[in-house]
Tab-separated table of C-alpha atoms in Angstrom:
chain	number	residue	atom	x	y	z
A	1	UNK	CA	-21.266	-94.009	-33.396
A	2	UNK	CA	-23.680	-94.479	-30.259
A	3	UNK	CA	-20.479	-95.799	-28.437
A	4	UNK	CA	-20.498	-93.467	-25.144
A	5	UNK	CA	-16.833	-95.001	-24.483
A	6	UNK	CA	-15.678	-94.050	-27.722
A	7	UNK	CA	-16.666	-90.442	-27.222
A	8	UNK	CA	-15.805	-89.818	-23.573
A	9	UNK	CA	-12.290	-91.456	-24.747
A	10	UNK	CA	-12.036	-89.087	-27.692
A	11	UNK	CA	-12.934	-86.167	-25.764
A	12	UNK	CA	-10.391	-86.683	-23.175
A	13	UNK	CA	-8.019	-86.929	-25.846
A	14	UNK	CA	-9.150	-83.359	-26.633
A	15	UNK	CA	-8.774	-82.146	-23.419
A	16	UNK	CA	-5.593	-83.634	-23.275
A	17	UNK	CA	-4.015	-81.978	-26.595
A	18	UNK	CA	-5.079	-78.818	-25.210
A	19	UNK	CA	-3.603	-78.919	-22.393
A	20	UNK	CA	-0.260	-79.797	-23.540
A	21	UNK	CA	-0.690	-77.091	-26.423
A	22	UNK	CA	-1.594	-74.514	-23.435
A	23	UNK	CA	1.378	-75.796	-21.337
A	24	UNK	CA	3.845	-75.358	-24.014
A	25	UNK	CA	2.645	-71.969	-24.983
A	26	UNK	CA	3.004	-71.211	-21.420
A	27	UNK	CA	6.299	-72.640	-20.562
A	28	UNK	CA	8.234	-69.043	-22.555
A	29	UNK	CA	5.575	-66.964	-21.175
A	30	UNK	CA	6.438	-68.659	-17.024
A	31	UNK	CA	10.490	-68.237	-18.152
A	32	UNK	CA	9.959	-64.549	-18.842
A	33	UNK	CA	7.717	-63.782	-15.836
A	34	UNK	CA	10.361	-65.354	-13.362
A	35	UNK	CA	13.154	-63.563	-15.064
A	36	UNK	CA	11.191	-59.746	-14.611
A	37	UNK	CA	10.370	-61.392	-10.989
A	38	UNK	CA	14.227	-61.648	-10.982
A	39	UNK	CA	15.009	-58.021	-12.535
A	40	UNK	CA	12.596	-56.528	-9.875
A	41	UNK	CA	14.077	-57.983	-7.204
A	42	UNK	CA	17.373	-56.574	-7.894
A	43	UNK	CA	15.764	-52.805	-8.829
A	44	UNK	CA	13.707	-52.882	-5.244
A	45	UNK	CA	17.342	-54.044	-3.582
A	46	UNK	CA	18.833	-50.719	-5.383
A	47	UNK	CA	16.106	-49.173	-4.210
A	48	UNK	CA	16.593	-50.115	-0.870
A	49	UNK	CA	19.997	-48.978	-0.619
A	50	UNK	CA	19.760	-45.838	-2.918
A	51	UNK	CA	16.800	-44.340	-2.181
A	52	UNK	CA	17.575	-43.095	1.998
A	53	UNK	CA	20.792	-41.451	1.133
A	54	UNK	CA	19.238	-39.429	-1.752
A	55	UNK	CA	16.191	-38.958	0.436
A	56	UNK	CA	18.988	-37.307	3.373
A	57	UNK	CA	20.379	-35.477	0.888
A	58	UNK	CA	17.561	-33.920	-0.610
A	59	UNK	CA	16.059	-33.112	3.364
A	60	UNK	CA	19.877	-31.578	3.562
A	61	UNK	CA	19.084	-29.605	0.482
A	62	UNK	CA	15.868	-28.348	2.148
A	63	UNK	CA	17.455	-27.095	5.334
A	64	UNK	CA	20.521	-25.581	3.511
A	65	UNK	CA	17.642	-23.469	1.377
A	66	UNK	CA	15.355	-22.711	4.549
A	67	UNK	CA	18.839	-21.510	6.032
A	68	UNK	CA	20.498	-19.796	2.631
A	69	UNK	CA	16.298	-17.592	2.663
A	70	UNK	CA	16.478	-16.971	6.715
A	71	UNK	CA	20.337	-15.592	5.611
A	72	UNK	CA	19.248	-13.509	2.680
A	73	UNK	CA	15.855	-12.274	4.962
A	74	UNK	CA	18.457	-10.685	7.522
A	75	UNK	CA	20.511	-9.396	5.132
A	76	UNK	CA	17.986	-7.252	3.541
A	77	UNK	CA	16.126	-6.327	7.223
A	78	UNK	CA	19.916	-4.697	7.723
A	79	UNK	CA	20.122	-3.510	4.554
A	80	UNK	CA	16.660	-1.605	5.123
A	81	UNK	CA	18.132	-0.805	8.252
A	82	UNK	CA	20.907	0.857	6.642
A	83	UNK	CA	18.962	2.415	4.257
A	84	UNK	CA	16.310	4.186	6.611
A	85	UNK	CA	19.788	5.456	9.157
A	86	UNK	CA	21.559	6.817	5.683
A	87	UNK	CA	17.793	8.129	5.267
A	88	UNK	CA	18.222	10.276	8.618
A	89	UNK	CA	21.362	11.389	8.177
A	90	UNK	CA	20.568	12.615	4.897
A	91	UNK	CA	17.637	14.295	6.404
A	92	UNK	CA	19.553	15.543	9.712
A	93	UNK	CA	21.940	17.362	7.291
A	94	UNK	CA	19.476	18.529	5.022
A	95	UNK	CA	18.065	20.513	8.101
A	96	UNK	CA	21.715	21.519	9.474
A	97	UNK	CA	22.417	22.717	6.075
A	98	UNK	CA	19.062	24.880	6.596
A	99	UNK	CA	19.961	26.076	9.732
A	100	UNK	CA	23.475	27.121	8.280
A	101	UNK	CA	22.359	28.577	5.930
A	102	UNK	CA	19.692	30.966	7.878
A	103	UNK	CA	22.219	31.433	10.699
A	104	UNK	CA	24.773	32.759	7.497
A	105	UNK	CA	22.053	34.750	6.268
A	106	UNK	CA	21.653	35.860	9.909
A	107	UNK	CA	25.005	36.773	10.444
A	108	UNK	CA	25.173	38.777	6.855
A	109	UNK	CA	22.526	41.107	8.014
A	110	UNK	CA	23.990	41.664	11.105
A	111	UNK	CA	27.214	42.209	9.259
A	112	UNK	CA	25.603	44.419	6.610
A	113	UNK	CA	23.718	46.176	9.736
A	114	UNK	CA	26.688	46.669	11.513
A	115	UNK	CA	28.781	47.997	8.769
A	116	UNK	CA	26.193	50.773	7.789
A	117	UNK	CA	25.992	51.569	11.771
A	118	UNK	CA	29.789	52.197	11.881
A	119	UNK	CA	29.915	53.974	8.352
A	120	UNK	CA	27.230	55.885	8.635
A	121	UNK	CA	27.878	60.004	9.161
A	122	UNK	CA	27.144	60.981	12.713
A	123	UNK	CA	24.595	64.152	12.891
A	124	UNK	CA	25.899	66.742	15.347
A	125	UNK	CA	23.148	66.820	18.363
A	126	UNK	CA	21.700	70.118	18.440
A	127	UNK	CA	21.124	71.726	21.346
A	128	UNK	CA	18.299	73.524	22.164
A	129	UNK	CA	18.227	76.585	23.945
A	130	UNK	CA	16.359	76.033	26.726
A	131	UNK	CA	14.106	79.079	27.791
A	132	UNK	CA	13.509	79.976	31.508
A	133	UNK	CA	9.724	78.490	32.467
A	134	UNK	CA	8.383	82.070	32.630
A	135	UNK	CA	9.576	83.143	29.595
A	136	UNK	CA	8.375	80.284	27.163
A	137	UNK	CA	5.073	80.606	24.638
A	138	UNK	CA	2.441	77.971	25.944
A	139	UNK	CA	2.393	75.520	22.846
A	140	UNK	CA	-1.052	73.857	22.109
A	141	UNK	CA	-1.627	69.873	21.880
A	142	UNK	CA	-0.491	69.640	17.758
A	143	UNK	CA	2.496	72.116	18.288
A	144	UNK	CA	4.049	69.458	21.049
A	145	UNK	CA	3.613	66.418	18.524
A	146	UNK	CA	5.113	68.370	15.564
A	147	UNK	CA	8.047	69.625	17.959
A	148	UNK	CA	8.345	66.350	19.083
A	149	UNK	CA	8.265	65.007	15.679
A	150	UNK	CA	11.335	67.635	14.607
A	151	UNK	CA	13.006	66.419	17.369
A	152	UNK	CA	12.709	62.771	16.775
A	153	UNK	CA	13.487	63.448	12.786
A	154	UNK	CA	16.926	65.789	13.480
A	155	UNK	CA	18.142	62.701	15.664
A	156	UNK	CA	17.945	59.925	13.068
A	157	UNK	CA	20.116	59.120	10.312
A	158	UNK	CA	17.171	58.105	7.632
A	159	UNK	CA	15.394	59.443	5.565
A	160	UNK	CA	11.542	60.583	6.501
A	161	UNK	CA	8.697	60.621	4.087
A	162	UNK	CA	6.013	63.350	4.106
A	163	UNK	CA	3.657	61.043	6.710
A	164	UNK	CA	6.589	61.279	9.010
A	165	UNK	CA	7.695	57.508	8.544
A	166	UNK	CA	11.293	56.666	8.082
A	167	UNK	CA	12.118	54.784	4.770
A	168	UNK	CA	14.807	52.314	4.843
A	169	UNK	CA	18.081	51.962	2.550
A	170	UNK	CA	17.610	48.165	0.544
């Protein structure tokens, strides 16, 4: 067994087995691989023809959206609109009901003032005897004011309280 020919032969005979066994182990494995190869060819061809329309679309989808929100935006910019003019109106006839109602009020009293004017009994004016110069008393400071006072008091229709200040009818 010191034959080197013998061994290098059997050896190569080795080498040779196992590279038939590889190459039929191989041969299913190479059949498969081409046929995915083939399969992915025709899914990057569907691709290829698929994918830009669906990519339009979905950019078409993105504009319609950007355009449906810029709608809805102005919508509720003139809806607030709406809102703050109702707002003023609301408040302009809040006010005009206010000033109704004071210029009713107004016109009540000057109704109710009017109507106690015209109903009211007239005093008779009195006339006062008027003295020649020579012949009347002189009449100190007080005695004018309190004369003046009668005077003023016999001329009005109301009704004077002891401090000489007329108290009005509610």
């Amino acid at each position: 067994m010191s034959e080197p020919l013998f061994w290098l032969g059997l050896s190569i005979l080795f080498v040779t087995a196992s590279l038939t066994a590889v190459l039929v182990a191989a041969i299913p494995a190479l059949q498969e691989l081409a046929r995915a190869a083939r399969s992915a060819e025709k899914f990057f061809d569907t691709l290829s023809r698929e994918l830009p329309p669906t990519l339009e679309a979905i950019r078409m989808t993105g504009v319609e959206i950007t355009d449906l929100t810029d709608d809805v935006s102005e919508g509720v910019r003139s809806a607030s609109q709406v809102v703050k003019q109702v707002d003023q109106s609301l408040t302009s006839a809040k006010q005009q009901a206010q000033n109704i109602q004071v210029g009713t009020r107004s016109l009540f009293v000057g109704a109710k003032a009017a109507w106690k004017t015209f109903t009211r009994t007239k005093t008779p004016r009195r006339n006062l005897e008027r003295l020649p110069l020579t012949s009347k008393e002189t009449l100190n400071l007080r005695e004018r004011e309190n004369f003046r006072q009668y005077i003023r008091n016999s001329q009005l229709d109301g009704q004077w309280n002891e401090e000489g200040h007329l108290e009005e009818d509610e």
